[in-house]
CSV table of C-alpha atoms in Angstrom, one decimal:
chain,number,residue,atom,x,y,z
A,243,UNK,CA,94.9,157.0,25.4
A,244,UNK,CA,94.7,158.7,28.8
A,245,UNK,CA,94.5,156.1,31.6
A,246,UNK,CA,95.0,155.9,35.3
A,247,UNK,CA,95.6,153.2,37.9
A,248,UNK,CA,95.0,153.0,41.6
A,249,UNK,CA,97.3,151.2,44.1
A,250,UNK,CA,96.6,150.8,47.7
A,251,UNK,CA,98.7,149.6,50.6
A,252,UNK,CA,97.2,148.3,53.8
A,253,UNK,CA,100.3,148.9,56.0
A,254,UNK,CA,100.8,148.4,59.7
A,255,UNK,CA,100.6,152.0,60.7
A,256,UNK,CA,98.5,153.4,57.9
A,257,UNK,CA,96.6,152.8,54.7
A,258,UNK,CA,98.1,154.6,51.8
A,259,UNK,CA,96.5,155.0,48.4
A,260,UNK,CA,97.9,156.5,45.2
A,261,UNK,CA,96.4,157.4,41.8
A,262,UNK,CA,99.0,157.1,39.0
A,263,UNK,CA,99.2,157.7,35.3
A,264,UNK,CA,100.7,155.0,33.2
A,265,UNK,CA,104.2,156.6,33.3
A,266,UNK,CA,104.2,156.2,37.1
A,267,UNK,CA,103.6,159.8,38.1
A,268,UNK,CA,101.6,160.1,41.3
A,269,UNK,CA,98.7,162.5,40.7
A,270,UNK,CA,97.4,162.2,44.2
A,271,UNK,CA,98.2,160.3,47.4
A,272,UNK,CA,96.1,159.8,50.5
A,273,UNK,CA,97.0,158.4,53.9
A,274,UNK,CA,94.8,157.3,56.9
A,275,UNK,CA,96.4,156.1,60.2
A,276,UNK,CA,95.6,152.6,61.3
A,277,UNK,CA,93.8,151.7,64.5
A,278,UNK,CA,96.0,149.1,66.1
A,279,UNK,CA,94.5,147.4,69.2
A,280,UNK,CA,97.1,146.2,71.8
A,281,UNK,CA,95.9,143.7,74.4
A,282,UNK,CA,97.5,142.8,77.7
A,283,UNK,CA,97.6,139.1,76.6
A,284,UNK,CA,100.1,139.9,73.8
A,285,UNK,CA,97.4,140.4,71.2
A,286,UNK,CA,97.8,143.0,68.4
A,287,UNK,CA,94.8,143.2,66.2
A,288,UNK,CA,92.9,145.4,63.7
A,289,UNK,CA,89.3,145.5,62.7
A,290,UNK,CA,89.0,144.3,59.1
A,291,UNK,CA,85.9,146.5,58.6
A,292,UNK,CA,87.9,149.6,59.5
A,293,UNK,CA,90.6,148.5,57.1
A,294,UNK,CA,88.1,148.1,54.3
A,295,UNK,CA,86.6,151.6,55.0
A,296,UNK,CA,90.1,153.1,55.1
A,297,UNK,CA,90.6,151.9,51.5
A,298,UNK,CA,87.2,153.3,50.5
A,299,UNK,CA,87.9,156.7,52.0
A,300,UNK,CA,91.5,157.0,50.7
A,301,UNK,CA,90.4,156.0,47.2
A,302,UNK,CA,87.7,158.7,47.3
A,303,UNK,CA,90.3,161.2,48.5
A,304,UNK,CA,92.8,160.5,45.7
A,305,UNK,CA,90.0,160.6,43.0
A,306,UNK,CA,88.8,164.0,44.3
A,307,UNK,CA,92.3,165.4,44.8
A,308,UNK,CA,93.6,164.3,41.4
A,309,UNK,CA,90.7,165.8,39.4
A,310,UNK,CA,90.9,163.0,36.8
A,311,UNK,CA,87.9,161.7,35.1
A,312,UNK,CA,86.9,158.6,37.2
A,313,UNK,CA,85.9,156.8,34.0
A,314,UNK,CA,89.6,156.9,32.9
A,315,UNK,CA,90.7,154.8,35.9
A,316,UNK,CA,91.3,151.3,34.5
A,317,UNK,CA,92.0,149.1,37.5
A,318,UNK,CA,92.6,148.9,41.3
A,319,UNK,CA,95.1,146.6,43.2
A,320,UNK,CA,95.8,146.3,46.9
A,321,UNK,CA,98.8,145.1,48.7
A,322,UNK,CA,99.1,144.6,52.5
A,323,UNK,CA,100.7,143.2,55.6
A,324,UNK,CA,101.9,139.7,55.0
A,325,UNK,CA,102.5,137.7,58.1
A,326,UNK,CA,99.1,138.2,59.9
A,327,UNK,CA,95.9,136.4,59.1
A,328,UNK,CA,92.1,136.7,59.4
A,329,UNK,CA,89.1,134.4,59.1
A,330,UNK,CA,86.3,134.8,56.6
A,331,UNK,CA,82.9,133.2,57.0
A,332,UNK,CA,80.7,131.6,54.3
A,333,UNK,CA,79.1,134.9,53.3
A,334,UNK,CA,82.5,136.5,52.7
A,335,UNK,CA,82.3,138.5,55.9
A,336,UNK,CA,85.1,138.8,58.5
A,337,UNK,CA,84.8,136.0,61.0
A,338,UNK,CA,87.8,137.2,63.2
A,339,UNK,CA,89.8,140.3,63.8
A,340,UNK,CA,93.0,140.6,61.8
A,341,UNK,CA,95.7,139.0,63.9
A,342,UNK,CA,98.7,141.3,63.2
A,343,UNK,CA,102.2,140.0,62.5
A,344,UNK,CA,103.0,141.7,65.8
A,345,UNK,CA,100.6,139.5,67.7
A,346,UNK,CA,102.6,137.0,69.8
A,347,UNK,CA,99.8,134.8,71.2
A,348,UNK,CA,100.5,132.0,68.7
A,349,UNK,CA,104.1,131.6,69.9
A,350,UNK,CA,103.4,128.2,71.6
A,351,UNK,CA,102.0,126.9,68.4
A,352,UNK,CA,105.0,128.0,66.5
A,353,UNK,CA,107.0,125.8,68.9
A,354,UNK,CA,104.6,123.0,68.2
A,355,UNK,CA,105.0,123.3,64.4
A,356,UNK,CA,108.8,123.1,64.8
A,357,UNK,CA,108.4,119.3,65.0
A,358,UNK,CA,108.1,119.4,61.2
A,359,UNK,CA,110.3,122.5,60.7
A,360,UNK,CA,112.6,121.0,58.1
A,361,UNK,CA,109.7,119.7,56.0
A,362,UNK,CA,107.9,123.1,56.3
A,363,UNK,CA,111.0,125.1,55.2
A,364,UNK,CA,111.7,122.7,52.3
A,365,UNK,CA,108.1,123.0,51.0
A,366,UNK,CA,106.9,126.4,52.1
A,367,UNK,CA,110.1,128.4,52.0
A,368,UNK,CA,110.2,129.4,55.7
A,369,UNK,CA,109.9,128.0,59.2
A,370,UNK,CA,107.1,128.5,61.6
A,371,UNK,CA,107.1,131.8,63.4
A,372,UNK,CA,104.2,134.0,64.7
A,373,UNK,CA,102.8,133.8,61.1
A,374,UNK,CA,99.8,132.2,59.4
A,375,UNK,CA,100.2,128.5,60.4
A,376,UNK,CA,100.6,129.1,64.2
A,377,UNK,CA,97.9,131.7,64.2
A,378,UNK,CA,95.5,129.2,62.4
A,379,UNK,CA,96.4,126.6,65.1
A,380,UNK,CA,95.7,129.2,67.8
A,381,UNK,CA,92.2,129.8,66.5
A,382,UNK,CA,91.6,126.0,66.1
A,383,UNK,CA,92.7,125.1,69.7
A,384,UNK,CA,91.9,128.3,71.7
A,385,UNK,CA,88.6,129.3,70.1
A,386,UNK,CA,87.2,126.1,68.4
A,387,UNK,CA,83.7,127.6,68.2
A,388,UNK,CA,85.1,130.5,66.1
A,389,UNK,CA,87.3,128.2,64.1
A,390,UNK,CA,84.2,126.2,63.0
A,391,UNK,CA,82.6,129.3,61.6
A,392,UNK,CA,85.6,130.2,59.5
A,393,UNK,CA,85.1,129.1,55.9
A,394,UNK,CA,88.6,130.3,54.8
A,395,UNK,CA,91.7,132.0,56.1
A,396,UNK,CA,93.2,134.9,54.2
A,397,UNK,CA,95.0,138.2,54.5
A,398,UNK,CA,93.4,141.7,54.9
A,399,UNK,CA,94.4,143.0,51.4
A,400,UNK,CA,92.8,140.0,49.7
A,401,UNK,CA,89.7,140.2,51.8
A,402,UNK,CA,89.3,143.9,51.1
A,403,UNK,CA,89.5,143.2,47.3
A,404,UNK,CA,87.1,140.3,47.9
A,405,UNK,CA,84.6,142.7,49.5
A,406,UNK,CA,84.9,145.4,46.8
A,407,UNK,CA,84.2,142.7,44.2
A,408,UNK,CA,81.3,141.1,46.2
A,409,UNK,CA,82.9,137.6,46.4
A,410,UNK,CA,81.4,135.0,48.7
A,411,UNK,CA,83.3,132.9,51.3
A,412,UNK,CA,84.1,130.0,48.9
A,413,UNK,CA,85.7,132.5,46.5
A,414,UNK,CA,88.1,133.7,49.1
A,415,UNK,CA,91.6,133.9,47.7
A,416,UNK,CA,95.2,134.7,48.5
A,417,UNK,CA,97.9,135.5,45.9
A,418,UNK,CA,101.1,133.5,45.7
A,419,UNK,CA,103.4,136.2,47.1
A,420,UNK,CA,101.9,135.5,50.6
A,421,UNK,CA,101.8,131.7,50.8
A,422,UNK,CA,105.3,131.1,52.2
A,423,UNK,CA,103.9,132.7,55.5
A,424,UNK,CA,101.3,130.0,55.7
A,425,UNK,CA,103.7,127.1,56.5
A,426,UNK,CA,101.1,124.9,54.7
A,427,UNK,CA,102.2,125.6,51.1
A,428,UNK,CA,104.1,123.9,48.4
A,429,UNK,CA,105.7,127.1,47.2
A,430,UNK,CA,107.2,125.9,44.0
A,431,UNK,CA,104.0,124.3,42.9
A,432,UNK,CA,101.8,127.1,44.3
A,433,UNK,CA,99.5,124.7,46.0
A,434,UNK,CA,98.5,123.8,49.6
A,435,UNK,CA,100.6,120.9,50.9
A,436,UNK,CA,98.3,118.1,52.1
A,437,UNK,CA,101.0,116.3,54.0
A,438,UNK,CA,101.8,119.3,56.2
A,439,UNK,CA,98.1,120.2,56.6
A,440,UNK,CA,97.5,116.6,57.7
A,441,UNK,CA,100.3,116.7,60.3
A,442,UNK,CA,98.5,119.5,62.1
A,443,UNK,CA,94.9,118.4,61.4
A,444,UNK,CA,94.0,121.5,59.4
A,445,UNK,CA,91.3,121.0,56.8
A,446,UNK,CA,92.4,121.9,53.2
A,447,UNK,CA,88.9,123.4,52.8
A,448,UNK,CA,89.9,126.1,55.2
A,449,UNK,CA,92.6,127.4,52.9
A,450,UNK,CA,91.8,129.9,50.1
A,451,UNK,CA,92.4,129.5,46.4
A,452,UNK,CA,95.8,130.6,45.3
A,453,UNK,CA,96.0,133.2,42.4
A,454,UNK,CA,98.6,135.1,40.5
A,455,UNK,CA,98.9,138.8,41.6
A,456,UNK,CA,97.7,140.1,38.3
A,457,UNK,CA,94.5,138.0,38.0
A,458,UNK,CA,91.3,139.9,37.9
A,459,UNK,CA,89.1,138.7,40.8
A,460,UNK,CA,86.0,140.7,39.9
A,461,UNK,CA,84.8,144.2,39.3
A,462,UNK,CA,83.9,147.1,41.7
A,463,UNK,CA,80.4,146.7,43.1
A,464,UNK,CA,78.0,149.6,42.8
A,465,UNK,CA,77.7,150.3,46.5
A,466,UNK,CA,81.4,150.6,47.0
A,467,UNK,CA,81.8,152.5,43.7
A,468,UNK,CA,79.4,155.2,44.9
A,469,UNK,CA,81.3,155.5,48.2
A,470,UNK,CA,84.6,155.8,46.3
A,471,UNK,CA,83.4,158.3,43.7
A,472,UNK,CA,84.1,155.8,40.9
A,473,UNK,CA,81.9,154.1,38.3
A,474,UNK,CA,81.0,150.5,39.0
A,475,UNK,CA,82.6,147.7,37.0
A,476,UNK,CA,86.3,148.8,37.4
A,477,UNK,CA,88.4,145.6,37.4
A,478,UNK,CA,89.7,144.6,40.8
A,479,UNK,CA,93.1,142.9,40.4
A,480,UNK,CA,94.3,140.3,43.0
A,481,UNK,CA,97.2,142.3,44.3
A,482,UNK,CA,100.2,141.1,46.3
A,483,UNK,CA,102.0,141.3,49.6
A,484,UNK,CA,103.4,144.7,50.7
A,485,UNK,CA,107.1,143.6,50.5
A,486,UNK,CA,106.5,142.1,47.0
A,487,UNK,CA,104.9,145.4,46.0
A,488,UNK,CA,107.8,147.3,47.5
A,489,UNK,CA,110.4,145.3,45.6
A,490,UNK,CA,108.5,145.8,42.3
A,491,UNK,CA,108.0,149.5,42.9
A,492,UNK,CA,111.7,150.0,43.7
A,493,UNK,CA,112.8,148.2,40.5
A,494,UNK,CA,114.3,145.3,42.4
A,495,UNK,CA,113.7,142.9,39.5
A,496,UNK,CA,117.2,141.7,38.5
A,497,UNK,CA,119.3,139.1,40.3
A,498,UNK,CA,121.8,140.5,42.8
A,499,UNK,CA,120.0,143.7,43.6
A,500,UNK,CA,119.4,143.8,47.4
A,501,UNK,CA,116.7,145.7,49.1
A,502,UNK,CA,116.4,147.3,52.5
A,503,UNK,CA,113.0,148.4,53.7
A,504,UNK,CA,113.9,150.7,56.6
A,505,UNK,CA,110.3,151.0,57.9
A,506,UNK,CA,108.3,149.7,60.8
A,507,UNK,CA,109.7,146.3,60.2
A,508,UNK,CA,113.3,146.4,59.0
A,509,UNK,CA,113.4,144.0,56.1
A,510,UNK,CA,116.4,142.9,54.0
A,511,UNK,CA,116.0,140.9,50.8
A,512,UNK,CA,117.8,140.1,47.5
A,513,UNK,CA,116.3,139.3,44.1
A,514,UNK,CA,117.2,135.8,42.8
A,515,UNK,CA,116.2,133.4,40.1
A,516,UNK,CA,116.0,130.1,42.0
A,517,UNK,CA,114.4,128.5,45.1
A,518,UNK,CA,117.0,127.4,47.7
A,519,UNK,CA,115.2,127.0,51.1
A,520,UNK,CA,117.2,127.8,54.2
A,521,UNK,CA,116.9,124.5,56.1
A,522,UNK,CA,120.3,124.9,57.9
A,523,UNK,CA,120.0,128.3,59.5
A,524,UNK,CA,116.2,128.5,59.4
A,525,UNK,CA,116.5,132.3,59.1
A,526,UNK,CA,115.6,133.3,55.5
A,527,UNK,CA,112.1,133.4,54.2
A,528,UNK,CA,112.0,132.6,50.5
A,529,UNK,CA,109.0,134.5,49.1
A,530,UNK,CA,107.9,134.4,45.5
A,531,UNK,CA,108.3,137.6,43.6
A,532,UNK,CA,105.4,139.1,41.7
A,533,UNK,CA,107.4,138.1,38.6
A,534,UNK,CA,106.9,134.5,37.8
A,535,UNK,CA,109.9,132.2,38.4
A,536,UNK,CA,111.8,134.7,40.7
A,537,UNK,CA,112.1,135.0,44.5
A,538,UNK,CA,113.4,137.5,47.0
A,539,UNK,CA,114.9,135.6,50.0
A,540,UNK,CA,114.5,137.9,52.9
A,541,UNK,CA,114.5,138.3,56.7
A,542,UNK,CA,113.2,141.0,58.9
A,543,UNK,CA,113.4,142.5,62.3
A,544,UNK,CA,110.1,142.5,64.1
A,545,UNK,CA,109.7,146.3,64.6
A,546,UNK,CA,113.2,147.4,63.8
A,547,UNK,CA,111.9,150.9,62.9
A,548,UNK,CA,110.0,151.0,66.2
A,549,UNK,CA,113.4,150.5,68.0
A,550,UNK,CA,114.6,153.8,66.5
A,551,UNK,CA,111.4,155.5,67.5
A,552,UNK,CA,111.7,154.1,71.0
A,553,UNK,CA,115.2,155.6,71.2
A,554,UNK,CA,114.0,159.0,70.1
A,555,UNK,CA,111.1,158.9,72.6
A,556,UNK,CA,113.1,157.7,75.6
A,557,UNK,CA,116.7,158.8,75.1
A,558,UNK,CA,115.9,162.2,73.4
A,559,UNK,CA,112.6,163.2,74.9
A,560,UNK,CA,113.2,166.9,74.3
A,561,UNK,CA,113.0,166.1,70.5
A,562,UNK,CA,109.9,163.9,70.5
A,563,UNK,CA,107.7,166.6,68.9
A,564,UNK,CA,110.4,168.0,66.6
A,565,UNK,CA,109.7,167.1,63.0
A,566,UNK,CA,113.5,167.0,62.4
A,567,UNK,CA,114.2,164.9,65.5
A,568,UNK,CA,116.1,162.1,63.7
A,569,UNK,CA,118.3,164.6,61.7
A,570,UNK,CA,119.1,166.4,64.9
A,571,UNK,CA,120.0,163.1,66.7
A,572,UNK,CA,122.2,162.0,63.8
A,573,UNK,CA,124.1,165.3,64.0
A,574,UNK,CA,124.7,164.8,67.7
A,575,UNK,CA,125.8,161.2,67.2
A,576,UNK,CA,128.3,162.2,64.5
A,577,UNK,CA,129.7,165.0,66.7
A,578,UNK,CA,130.1,163.0,69.8
A,579,UNK,CA,130.8,159.4,68.7
A,580,UNK,CA,133.5,157.9,66.4
A,581,UNK,CA,132.0,154.6,65.2
A,582,UNK,CA,132.0,151.8,66.0
A,583,UNK,CA,130.0,152.5,69.2
A,584,UNK,CA,131.7,149.6,71.1
A,585,UNK,CA,128.3,148.4,72.2
A,586,UNK,CA,126.3,145.5,70.8
A,587,UNK,CA,122.5,146.0,70.7
A,588,UNK,CA,120.0,143.2,70.1
A,589,UNK,CA,117.2,144.8,68.1
A,590,UNK,CA,114.5,142.2,68.9
A,591,UNK,CA,112.3,144.1,71.4
A,592,UNK,CA,109.2,141.9,70.7
A,593,UNK,CA,111.0,138.6,69.9
A,594,UNK,CA,113.1,137.5,66.9
A,595,UNK,CA,111.3,136.2,63.8
A,596,UNK,CA,114.3,135.2,61.7
A,597,UNK,CA,115.1,132.6,63.0
A,598,UNK,CA,112.2,132.0,65.4
A,599,UNK,CA,113.2,133.1,68.9
A,600,UNK,CA,109.9,134.5,70.3
A,601,UNK,CA,111.2,135.0,73.9
A,602,UNK,CA,114.3,137.1,72.9
A,603,UNK,CA,114.1,140.7,73.9
A,604,UNK,CA,116.3,143.8,73.4
A,605,UNK,CA,119.8,143.9,75.0
A,606,UNK,CA,122.6,146.5,75.2
A,607,UNK,CA,125.8,144.5,75.8
A,608,UNK,CA,129.2,146.0,76.7
A,609,UNK,CA,128.2,149.5,77.7
A,610,UNK,CA,129.8,151.4,80.6
A,611,UNK,CA,129.9,154.8,82.3
A,612,UNK,CA,132.0,156.0,79.5
A,613,UNK,CA,129.1,155.7,77.1
A,614,UNK,CA,126.4,158.4,76.4
A,615,UNK,CA,122.9,158.3,74.9
A,616,UNK,CA,124.5,159.0,71.6
A,617,UNK,CA,126.5,155.8,71.9
A,618,UNK,CA,123.3,153.9,72.7
A,619,UNK,CA,121.5,155.4,69.7
A,620,UNK,CA,124.4,154.5,67.4
A,621,UNK,CA,124.4,151.0,68.8
A,622,UNK,CA,120.7,150.7,67.8
A,623,UNK,CA,121.5,151.6,64.2
A,624,UNK,CA,124.5,149.3,64.2
A,625,UNK,CA,122.4,146.4,65.7
A,626,UNK,CA,119.9,146.5,62.9
A,627,UNK,CA,122.7,146.5,60.4
A,628,UNK,CA,124.5,143.6,62.2
A,629,UNK,CA,121.3,141.6,61.8
A,630,UNK,CA,121.4,142.3,58.1
A,631,UNK,CA,125.0,141.2,58.0
A,632,UNK,CA,123.9,137.9,59.4
A,633,UNK,CA,121.3,137.6,56.7
A,634,UNK,CA,124.0,138.2,54.1
A,635,UNK,CA,126.2,135.6,55.6
A,636,UNK,CA,123.3,133.0,55.3
A,637,UNK,CA,122.6,134.1,51.7
A,638,UNK,CA,126.2,133.7,50.7
A,639,UNK,CA,126.3,130.2,52.1
A,640,UNK,CA,123.0,129.2,50.3
A,641,UNK,CA,124.0,130.9,47.0
A,642,UNK,CA,127.8,131.3,46.8
A,643,UNK,CA,127.6,132.4,43.2
A,644,UNK,CA,125.6,135.5,44.0
A,645,UNK,CA,127.1,139.0,43.5
A,646,UNK,CA,125.5,141.8,45.4
A,647,UNK,CA,125.6,144.8,43.2
A,648,UNK,CA,123.8,147.3,45.4
A,649,UNK,CA,121.3,147.8,48.2
A,650,UNK,CA,118.3,149.9,47.3
A,651,UNK,CA,116.9,151.4,50.5
A,652,UNK,CA,113.4,152.8,51.0
A,653,UNK,CA,111.2,153.7,54.0
A,654,UNK,CA,111.6,156.4,56.6
A,655,UNK,CA,115.2,155.2,57.4
A,656,UNK,CA,116.3,155.9,53.8
A,657,UNK,CA,116.2,159.6,54.5
A,658,UNK,CA,119.2,159.3,56.9
A,659,UNK,CA,122.4,159.7,54.9
A,660,UNK,CA,124.3,158.9,58.2
A,661,UNK,CA,122.5,155.5,58.5
A,662,UNK,CA,122.9,154.7,54.8
A,663,UNK,CA,126.7,155.2,55.1
A,664,UNK,CA,126.8,153.2,58.3
A,665,UNK,CA,124.9,150.2,56.7
A,666,UNK,CA,127.0,150.4,53.6
A,667,UNK,CA,130.2,150.2,55.7
A,668,UNK,CA,128.9,147.3,57.9
A,669,UNK,CA,127.7,145.2,54.9
A,670,UNK,CA,130.4,146.2,52.5
A,671,UNK,CA,127.9,147.0,49.7
A,672,UNK,CA,126.9,150.3,48.2
A,673,UNK,CA,123.6,151.8,49.4
A,674,UNK,CA,121.4,153.5,46.9
A,675,UNK,CA,118.4,155.9,47.4
A,676,UNK,CA,115.8,156.3,44.7
A,677,UNK,CA,113.7,159.1,43.2
A,678,UNK,CA,110.4,157.8,44.7
A,679,UNK,CA,109.0,157.6,48.3
A,680,UNK,CA,105.9,155.6,47.8
A,681,UNK,CA,107.0,152.3,46.4
A,682,UNK,CA,104.3,149.8,47.5
A,683,UNK,CA,101.4,151.7,46.0
A,684,UNK,CA,103.3,152.2,42.7
A,685,UNK,CA,104.1,148.5,42.7
A,686,UNK,CA,100.4,147.7,43.2
A,687,UNK,CA,99.4,150.1,40.5
A,688,UNK,CA,101.8,148.4,38.1
A,689,UNK,CA,100.3,145.0,39.0
A,690,UNK,CA,96.8,146.5,38.3
A,691,UNK,CA,98.0,147.8,35.0
A,692,UNK,CA,99.6,144.5,34.0
A,693,UNK,CA,96.4,142.7,35.0
A,694,UNK,CA,94.3,144.7,32.5
A,695,UNK,CA,97.0,144.8,29.7
A,696,UNK,CA,98.3,148.3,30.1
A,697,UNK,CA,101.8,147.0,30.6
A,698,UNK,CA,103.1,144.0,28.6
A,699,UNK,CA,106.5,143.6,30.3
A,700,UNK,CA,106.3,144.1,34.0
A,701,UNK,CA,110.0,143.6,34.7
A,702,UNK,CA,111.1,146.3,32.2
A,703,UNK,CA,108.3,148.7,33.4
A,704,UNK,CA,109.4,148.3,37.0
A,705,UNK,CA,113.1,148.7,36.3
A,706,UNK,CA,112.7,151.8,34.2
A,707,UNK,CA,110.3,153.5,36.5
A,708,UNK,CA,112.8,154.5,39.1
A,709,UNK,CA,116.2,156.3,39.1
A,710,UNK,CA,119.1,156.5,41.5
A,711,UNK,CA,119.5,159.7,43.5
A,712,UNK,CA,122.4,159.0,45.8
A,713,UNK,CA,125.0,156.2,46.2
A,714,UNK,CA,126.7,155.6,49.5
A,715,UNK,CA,130.0,153.7,49.1
A,716,UNK,CA,131.3,151.5,52.0
A,717,UNK,CA,134.2,152.8,54.1
A,718,UNK,CA,136.6,149.9,53.8
A,719,UNK,CA,138.5,150.7,57.0
A,720,UNK,CA,135.2,150.9,59.0
A,721,UNK,CA,134.0,147.7,57.3
A,722,UNK,CA,137.0,145.8,58.6
A,723,UNK,CA,136.4,147.1,62.1
A,724,UNK,CA,132.7,146.1,62.0
A,725,UNK,CA,133.6,142.6,60.8
A,726,UNK,CA,135.3,142.1,64.1
A,727,UNK,CA,132.1,143.0,65.9
A,728,UNK,CA,129.8,140.6,64.0
A,729,UNK,CA,130.9,137.4,66.0
A,730,UNK,CA,130.4,139.5,69.3
A,731,UNK,CA,126.9,140.3,68.1
A,732,UNK,CA,126.0,136.7,67.1
A,733,UNK,CA,127.3,135.1,70.2
A,734,UNK,CA,125.6,137.6,72.5
A,735,UNK,CA,122.4,136.8,70.5
A,736,UNK,CA,122.8,133.1,71.0
A,737,UNK,CA,123.5,133.3,74.8
A,738,UNK,CA,120.8,135.8,75.5
A,739,UNK,CA,118.2,133.7,73.7
A,740,UNK,CA,119.1,130.7,75.8
A,741,UNK,CA,118.8,132.8,79.0
A,742,UNK,CA,115.5,134.5,78.0
A,743,UNK,CA,113.9,131.3,76.8
A,744,UNK,CA,114.7,129.7,80.1
A,745,UNK,CA,113.3,132.6,82.1
A,746,UNK,CA,110.4,133.3,79.7
A,747,UNK,CA,107.8,133.3,82.5
A,748,UNK,CA,109.4,136.5,83.8
A,749,UNK,CA,109.5,138.4,80.5
A,750,UNK,CA,106.8,140.9,79.7
């Protein structure tokens, strides 16, 4: 039987949609840039209606480009940004903009929620940051009239699926791969935690129903089907968070495989088979995997990839419009600098999320007149890897039995062999590149296929659908040198956070 699946990713910088056959071959891919709205008050938002229409347009584009018979498309699933939130009214319409994970207005409410931080981490799998819980409190206290109109809170990918299926406000849902970000969930039981909700006076009725990623939430409504160039009635599958889709699409489905998403946000995770919340360090998030009974403890740098873009734009301005800018910069760094750079860079230009340190900002420590722009660029790459090394340190304390077999790297940063070798040497773990580039949309397409019975074993399908291309082994001598820098990095972080928190009124 000829059959096709559609996966869509509502990312930070763009909406991407792919049409795949059941072997995982991408027959067409479409991309539409996001309209991110930055406010002077620290707000970072998107218009949910624009996000919905970006899905509609990119689906139509892949259908037309692929040339497949639309009646042979079996299902659609959408993944999306995970730490932001939006409100939905009783009719199922957007009641608020989408408050991005980059939006820092809720930072004071993250501090307020810390009074129950250990309880929240134990139950929900992560501590309060500028994520769902504080954002919900921000709406409740800063805009109570809007809060009253909100029937449910959810995430954009779930809302877009809801709209495509014509669901009303009381049918608003979220799948379980997002709920750690709420700070109001009992993660192991996949329910809302009434004790935590009660502590912050949030009505349970405001929270959406929790579904498995592969559940069918409805079928494609006629008005949207026409706009997409599809027949109505195609099943809409619940979908999952973008990082959950990425891990699935990259075949990170066996314990001990680590995962580096070198994109807009620099994320590091490892696949495990038990829930061990990080109460001590309050650093690791403990999300549920798409696969039932598995987790991928992770942490991320809020805009790590944006740090590298900033360095290109400001330190290497002559290369801003060069499509090979990063390759050229890497060549110059390798020619002029023998690592380590000797500089410590704190990569948290918009605050640190893991653990929650919202007032921390970027720092170059230890540089002198002897250093060049190439040293500073190398320090940025090292700083992101040092942060990963801290995450590994925490993971090893929580799960001492774990063996890290490899790190699978995806995202724009995965194209840099120089950076892959550097990270492998800093972490002491081989780095692996894969034979795909678009992992999230393939992950979503697999979820869609599993939801309608095309795939019977999601783990095996995911693992077998990717192959290794390159393996970057650690340089043991360089690893030993970098081990000496990690305490320098961590102590600089600790001291600078104290200083910047104290002088937060001066920080822009």
